[in-house]
XYZ file of N, CA and C in Angstrom:
504
model
N 0.837 -1.125 0.100
C -0.035 0.006 -0.049
C 0.887 1.321 -0.088
N 0.377 2.331 -0.714
C 1.094 3.490 -0.821
C 0.781 4.384 0.536
N 1.794 5.090 0.800
C 1.566 5.867 1.966
C 0.834 7.084 1.593
N 0.372 7.909 2.626
C -0.392 9.122 2.239
C 0.500 10.112 1.531
N 1.761 10.185 1.870
C 2.589 11.081 1.153
C 2.850 10.836 -0.189
N 3.014 9.591 -0.541
C 3.095 9.146 -1.973
C 1.848 9.493 -2.753
N 0.681 9.212 -2.088
C -0.583 9.458 -2.746
C -0.803 10.870 -2.993
N -0.460 11.643 -1.973
C -0.385 13.065 -2.188
C 0.543 13.775 -3.368
N 1.601 13.013 -3.211
C 2.631 13.590 -4.445
C 1.975 13.091 -5.812
N 1.492 11.890 -5.864
C 0.813 11.616 -7.275
C -0.251 12.445 -7.655
N -1.120 12.811 -6.676
C -2.395 13.677 -6.859
C -1.769 15.000 -7.314
N -0.923 15.455 -6.676
C -0.279 16.815 -6.999
C 0.417 16.886 -8.449
N 0.998 15.677 -8.726
C 1.530 15.423 -10.057
C 0.403 15.408 -11.082
N -0.684 14.620 -10.802
C -1.649 14.548 -11.889
C -2.398 16.035 -11.984
N -2.555 16.704 -10.801
C -3.084 18.131 -10.939
C -2.294 18.992 -11.720
N -0.911 18.991 -11.491
C 0.013 19.627 -12.348
C 0.006 19.219 -13.905
N -0.191 18.208 -14.182
C -0.285 17.731 -15.457
C -1.602 18.389 -16.087
N -2.637 18.226 -15.255
C -3.894 18.721 -15.837
C -3.826 20.201 -16.040
N -3.282 20.935 -15.155
C -3.086 22.397 -15.267
C -2.229 22.840 -16.351
N -1.122 21.994 -16.613
C -0.198 22.390 -17.515
C -0.554 21.978 -18.918
N -1.796 21.158 -19.091
C -2.111 20.788 -20.510
C -3.011 21.567 -21.062
N -2.526 22.839 -21.508
C -3.521 23.820 -22.092
C -3.718 23.495 -23.555
N -2.748 22.842 -24.188
C -2.809 22.531 -25.617
C -3.734 21.338 -25.816
N -3.709 20.416 -25.076
C -4.413 19.166 -25.286
C -5.164 18.848 -24.089
N -6.111 17.955 -24.065
C -6.903 17.517 -23.166
C -6.295 16.168 -22.386
N -6.309 16.232 -21.207
C -5.710 14.895 -20.491
C -6.748 13.928 -20.346
N -6.501 12.709 -20.527
C -7.546 11.625 -20.366
C -7.185 10.801 -18.997
N -8.069 11.059 -17.982
C -7.797 10.513 -16.685
C -8.833 9.550 -16.363
N -8.402 8.448 -15.871
C -9.327 7.473 -15.321
C -9.228 6.988 -13.911
N -10.193 6.530 -13.305
C -10.093 6.016 -11.844
C -10.647 4.655 -11.798
N -9.976 3.868 -11.028
C -10.367 2.395 -10.716
C -10.584 2.175 -9.290
N -11.729 1.829 -8.864
C -11.942 1.383 -7.448
C -11.615 0.000 -7.252
N -10.279 -0.068 -6.725
C -9.756 -1.495 -6.704
C -10.625 -2.407 -5.620
N -11.111 -1.765 -4.633
C -11.913 -2.565 -3.686
C -13.111 -3.127 -4.404
N -13.738 -2.286 -5.133
C -15.013 -2.735 -5.893
C -14.625 -3.828 -6.939
N -13.555 -3.793 -7.596
C -13.145 -4.753 -8.526
C -12.944 -6.068 -7.865
N -12.307 -6.121 -6.531
C -12.103 -7.311 -5.759
C -13.388 -7.886 -5.210
N -14.348 -7.002 -5.110
C -15.497 -7.524 -4.443
C -16.548 -8.044 -5.638
N -16.590 -7.345 -6.888
C -17.638 -7.662 -7.686
C -17.190 -8.425 -9.079
N -15.742 -8.519 -9.389
C -15.387 -9.227 -10.422
C -15.524 -10.828 -10.314
N -15.918 -11.360 -11.477
C -16.147 -12.796 -11.497
C -14.815 -13.471 -10.911
N -13.670 -13.139 -11.409
C -12.500 -13.955 -10.924
C -12.238 -13.834 -9.246
N -12.838 -12.585 -8.857
C -12.511 -12.524 -7.353
C -13.604 -13.336 -6.589
N -14.842 -13.441 -7.133
C -15.945 -14.222 -6.439
C -15.529 -15.891 -6.800
N -14.964 -16.188 -7.811
C -14.411 -17.370 -8.044
C -13.394 -17.856 -7.015
N -12.411 -16.899 -6.855
C -11.350 -17.254 -5.810
C -11.963 -17.350 -4.456
N -13.047 -16.491 -4.139
C -13.599 -16.703 -2.808
C -14.297 -18.040 -2.721
N -15.011 -18.442 -3.693
C -15.735 -19.743 -3.690
C -14.633 -20.802 -3.519
N -13.560 -20.834 -4.126
C -12.382 -21.771 -4.073
C -11.883 -21.808 -2.682
N -11.846 -20.623 -2.079
C -11.295 -20.735 -0.642
C -12.267 -21.437 0.273
N -13.544 -20.943 0.132
C -14.640 -21.596 1.036
C -14.689 -23.071 0.838
N -14.535 -23.461 -0.385
C -14.490 -25.136 -0.544
C -13.433 -25.686 0.101
N -12.246 -24.990 -0.173
C -11.016 -25.476 0.324
C -10.914 -25.648 1.805
N -11.423 -24.766 2.482
C -11.347 -24.705 3.965
C -12.728 -25.094 4.663
N -13.691 -25.476 3.882
C -14.991 -25.827 4.617
C -14.903 -27.087 5.525
N -14.266 -28.167 5.127
C -14.093 -29.341 5.800
C -13.325 -29.135 7.122
N -12.189 -28.286 7.039
C -11.312 -28.085 8.231
C -12.082 -27.320 9.288
N -12.806 -26.221 8.701
C -13.705 -25.314 9.702
C -14.704 -26.120 10.273
N -15.313 -27.123 9.586
C -16.402 -28.010 10.110
C -15.695 -28.756 11.212
N -14.662 -29.499 10.958
C -14.080 -30.331 11.987
C -13.584 -29.597 13.170
N -13.332 -28.385 12.934
C -12.700 -27.435 14.053
C -13.926 -27.043 14.916
N -15.044 -26.785 14.295
C -16.236 -26.349 14.958
C -16.745 -27.599 15.768
N -16.569 -28.838 15.107
C -17.191 -29.931 15.931
C -16.231 -30.250 17.271
N -14.830 -30.149 17.001
C -13.956 -30.286 18.096
C -14.290 -29.250 19.219
N -14.471 -27.972 18.648
C -14.775 -27.067 19.750
C -16.057 -27.323 20.622
N -17.217 -27.671 20.026
C -18.420 -28.168 20.588
C -18.191 -29.283 21.573
N -17.487 -30.177 21.082
C -17.146 -31.327 21.929
C -16.492 -31.000 23.262
N -15.416 -30.138 22.977
C -14.613 -29.724 24.029
C -15.453 -28.853 25.143
N -16.346 -27.996 24.595
C -17.152 -27.290 25.533
C -18.214 -28.226 26.222
N -18.653 -29.266 25.575
C -19.426 -30.368 26.207
C -18.827 -31.103 27.434
N -17.546 -31.414 27.137
C -16.770 -32.095 27.896
C -16.509 -31.223 29.164
N -16.254 -30.009 28.895
C -15.887 -28.929 30.136
C -17.174 -28.825 31.015
N -18.251 -28.794 30.400
C -19.498 -28.565 31.113
C -19.817 -29.854 31.925
N -19.471 -30.909 31.304
C -19.654 -32.339 32.042
C -18.856 -32.572 33.235
N -17.528 -31.959 33.184
C -16.672 -32.138 34.201
C -17.041 -30.955 35.260
N -17.520 -29.831 34.943
C -18.005 -28.904 35.916
C -19.243 -29.457 36.624
N -20.057 -30.117 36.102
C -21.241 -30.850 36.729
C -20.916 -32.108 37.669
N -19.896 -32.790 37.015
C -19.402 -34.151 37.771
C -18.407 -33.906 38.739
N -17.558 -32.634 38.683
C -16.530 -32.526 39.523
C -16.601 -32.834 40.846
N -17.688 -32.314 41.450
C -17.755 -32.436 42.900
C -17.920 -33.893 43.324
N -18.388 -34.801 42.477
C -18.466 -36.226 42.935
C -17.530 -37.066 42.456
N -16.402 -36.494 41.792
C -15.228 -37.286 41.393
C -14.091 -37.286 42.349
N -13.248 -38.319 42.284
C -12.078 -38.315 43.189
C -11.224 -37.298 42.743
N -10.347 -36.830 43.773
C -9.314 -35.814 43.363
C -8.400 -36.103 42.147
N -8.010 -37.415 42.223
C -7.115 -37.825 41.240
C -7.878 -37.907 39.702
N -9.165 -38.341 39.744
C -9.861 -38.491 38.546
C -10.367 -37.033 38.069
N -10.509 -36.119 38.976
C -10.787 -34.866 38.450
C -9.480 -34.044 37.861
N -8.374 -34.200 38.545
C -7.184 -33.683 38.098
C -6.706 -34.213 36.627
N -6.950 -35.665 36.569
C -6.645 -36.389 35.330
C -7.573 -35.702 34.021
N -8.848 -35.542 34.401
C -9.682 -34.990 33.489
C -9.470 -33.523 33.148
N -9.104 -32.686 33.939
C -8.599 -31.347 33.743
C -7.466 -31.195 33.072
N -6.429 -32.120 33.185
C -5.297 -32.153 32.561
C -5.594 -32.549 30.984
N -6.493 -33.573 30.708
C -6.846 -33.940 29.498
C -7.536 -32.926 28.786
N -8.526 -32.177 29.456
C -9.101 -31.030 28.777
C -8.240 -29.883 28.434
N -7.239 -29.627 29.369
C -6.290 -28.533 29.145
C -5.493 -28.802 27.823
N -5.187 -30.093 27.727
C -4.438 -30.501 26.622
C -5.240 -30.555 25.170
N -6.432 -30.926 25.510
C -7.326 -30.796 24.245
C -7.597 -29.238 23.871
N -7.633 -28.518 24.849
C -7.889 -27.054 24.642
C -6.494 -26.384 23.846
N -5.391 -26.867 24.285
C -4.171 -26.301 23.558
C -4.153 -26.820 22.190
N -4.555 -28.202 21.950
C -4.587 -28.787 20.654
C -5.646 -28.053 19.846
N -6.776 -27.765 20.250
C -7.888 -26.915 19.693
C -7.383 -25.646 19.138
N -6.681 -24.899 20.083
C -6.151 -23.402 19.815
C -5.100 -23.493 18.933
N -4.260 -24.569 18.842
C -3.152 -24.756 17.836
C -3.871 -24.983 16.465
N -4.834 -25.743 16.203
C -5.450 -26.060 15.101
C -6.112 -24.884 14.683
N -6.751 -24.056 15.417
C -7.367 -22.830 15.045
C -6.495 -21.893 14.481
N -5.296 -21.722 15.216
C -4.214 -20.824 14.603
C -3.704 -21.213 13.286
N -3.512 -22.558 13.206
C -2.922 -23.241 11.893
C -3.931 -22.948 10.843
N -5.321 -23.110 11.143
C -6.320 -22.694 10.033
C -6.300 -21.507 9.680
N -6.235 -20.439 10.630
C -6.319 -19.039 10.316
C -5.028 -18.692 9.396
N -3.996 -19.161 9.810
C -2.711 -18.882 8.961
C -2.756 -19.304 7.629
N -3.104 -20.568 7.489
C -3.279 -21.201 6.076
C -4.315 -20.516 5.365
N -5.471 -20.190 5.891
C -6.555 -19.256 5.231
C -5.965 -18.045 4.805
N -5.256 -17.355 5.636
C -4.894 -16.054 5.301
C -3.686 -16.091 4.191
N -2.895 -17.157 4.329
C -1.970 -17.331 3.124
C -2.736 -17.561 1.722
N -3.463 -18.340 1.891
C -4.385 -18.693 0.661
C -5.119 -17.482 -0.001
N -5.823 -16.737 1.116
C -6.482 -15.536 0.656
C -5.426 -14.477 -0.078
N -4.305 -14.419 0.477
C -3.283 -13.538 -0.079
C -2.838 -13.959 -1.381
N -2.697 -15.285 -1.707
C -2.232 -15.887 -2.936
C -3.336 -15.628 -3.961
N -4.645 -15.850 -3.624
C -5.607 -15.609 -4.461
C -6.048 -14.053 -4.681
N -5.794 -13.400 -3.705
C -5.853 -11.904 -3.859
C -4.769 -11.364 -4.941
N -3.468 -11.909 -4.734
C -2.579 -11.505 -5.571
C -2.829 -11.872 -7.040
N -3.358 -13.020 -7.367
C -3.546 -13.453 -8.725
C -4.580 -12.668 -9.328
N -5.744 -12.287 -8.623
C -6.732 -11.427 -8.956
C -6.229 -9.998 -9.242
N -5.413 -9.460 -8.441
C -4.811 -8.164 -8.550
C -4.063 -8.137 -9.718
N -3.289 -9.029 -9.953
C -2.414 -9.065 -11.136
C -3.169 -9.165 -12.507
N -4.210 -9.862 -12.566
C -5.122 -9.969 -13.736
C -5.694 -8.489 -13.909
N -6.209 -7.907 -12.899
C -6.800 -6.773 -12.921
C -5.826 -5.574 -13.341
N -4.671 -5.656 -12.897
C -3.660 -4.776 -13.468
C -3.442 -5.042 -14.826
N -3.341 -6.069 -15.409
C -3.177 -6.374 -16.695
C -4.380 -5.732 -17.550
N -5.399 -5.900 -17.193
C -6.639 -5.421 -17.896
C -6.657 -3.808 -17.782
N -6.293 -3.372 -16.673
C -6.213 -1.751 -16.510
C -5.117 -1.308 -17.555
N -4.049 -1.973 -17.528
C -2.961 -1.617 -18.604
C -3.540 -1.761 -20.034
N -4.117 -2.695 -20.289
C -4.782 -2.889 -21.573
C -5.790 -1.608 -21.942
N -6.615 -1.372 -21.039
C -7.557 -0.293 -21.098
C -6.804 1.074 -21.441
N -5.718 1.244 -20.584
C -4.855 2.323 -20.627
C -4.336 2.663 -21.959
N -3.877 1.329 -22.667
C -3.116 1.577 -23.868
C -4.227 1.691 -25.015
N -5.323 0.907 -24.924
C -6.293 0.840 -26.000
C -7.108 2.170 -26.036
N -7.486 2.709 -24.925
C -8.260 3.935 -24.810
C -7.351 5.168 -24.728
N -6.035 5.172 -24.785
C -5.121 6.185 -24.768
C -5.314 7.155 -23.684
N -5.167 6.288 -22.389
C -5.304 7.321 -21.261
C -4.177 7.863 -20.839
N -3.936 9.148 -20.281
C -2.739 9.734 -19.931
C -2.413 9.351 -18.588
N -3.511 9.014 -17.672
C -3.351 8.587 -16.227
C -4.408 7.798 -15.777
N -4.086 6.715 -15.028
C -5.259 5.986 -14.391
C -4.818 5.799 -12.828
N -5.854 6.305 -12.120
C -5.463 6.180 -10.561
C -6.375 5.116 -9.981
N -5.802 4.539 -9.074
C -6.628 3.455 -8.273
C -6.933 3.973 -6.876
N -6.234 4.974 -6.090
C -6.530 5.325 -4.820
C -6.758 6.800 -4.819
N -7.965 7.410 -4.703
C -8.109 8.829 -4.678
C -9.161 9.131 -3.545
N -9.423 10.371 -3.133
C -10.169 10.813 -2.191
C -11.565 10.809 -2.842
N -11.693 11.619 -3.955
C -12.968 11.737 -4.573
C -12.673 11.512 -6.031
N -13.595 10.915 -6.873
C -13.558 10.729 -8.330
C -15.051 10.963 -8.765
N -15.205 11.655 -9.933
C -16.473 11.560 -10.433
C -16.807 10.407 -11.465
N -18.190 10.363 -11.735
C -18.420 9.206 -12.580
C -17.839 9.328 -13.947
N -17.552 10.580 -14.359
C -16.898 10.724 -15.709
C -15.655 10.008 -15.944
N -14.759 10.057 -14.759
C -13.583 9.433 -14.893
C -13.456 8.010 -14.398
N -14.528 7.421 -13.622
C -14.574 6.208 -13.119
C -14.619 5.115 -14.276
N -13.760 4.242 -14.321
C -13.840 3.163 -15.286
C -13.756 1.804 -14.656
N -14.188 1.728 -13.333
C -14.224 0.564 -12.606
C -15.159 -0.508 -13.252
N -16.308 -0.142 -13.772
C -17.217 -0.926 -14.375
C -16.537 -1.570 -15.535
N -15.930 -0.817 -16.364
C -15.173 -1.326 -17.489
C -14.123 -2.339 -17.406
N -13.415 -2.053 -16.156
C -12.439 -3.025 -15.718
C -13.040 -4.436 -15.231
N -14.227 -4.355 -14.505
C -14.857 -5.382 -14.131
C -15.569 -6.254 -15.299
N -16.060 -5.566 -16.085
C -16.624 -6.205 -17.447
C -15.504 -6.924 -18.247
N -14.274 -6.313 -18.311
C -13.168 -6.863 -19.133
C -12.766 -8.308 -18.186
N -12.643 -8.189 -16.854
C -12.209 -9.244 -16.152
C -13.218 -10.295 -16.141
N -14.574 -10.060 -16.204
C -15.689 -11.068 -16.340
C -15.471 -11.657 -17.750
N -15.169 -11.005 -18.720
C -15.064 -11.345 -20.117
C -13.631 -12.303 -20.310
N -12.957 -12.312 -19.313
C -11.652 -13.115 -19.296
C -10.541 -12.408 -20.180
N -10.588 -11.178 -20.195
C -9.575 -10.554 -21.105
C -8.367 -10.398 -20.330
């Protein structure tokens, strides 16, 4: 991500170009990257792949968590009637199961985040290629992705989404 300073410099440069272009009209476009990643078919397909890939592990983890809670509740209810040794053994077993559950949960989240980043990078790369094609074909002077405000006249986000959906 670009820092605010870099964004400001780019905006000033774009404004300078616009003000200095008295002999010719500048063609400027804006792409809402967040909208592209939310609405484009490749982004939706990536999300569906991730959900399918991690659905089984998430289900197993939820089942394990439910079983662990049931076992903890059972120990709370039966605790006063158990011998000290049996209660200690069960508490130790539940603590080990809890640690194992937390480890599996962390691993799942790490794996999911890594895969999300991979899928996001692939979609972003495709979107960048499409934006470059539009830039060259339509002879834009400048296309921005991150701006504070952009009017509908310069917003080419729909065009980028349509091109991605068409597989260009």
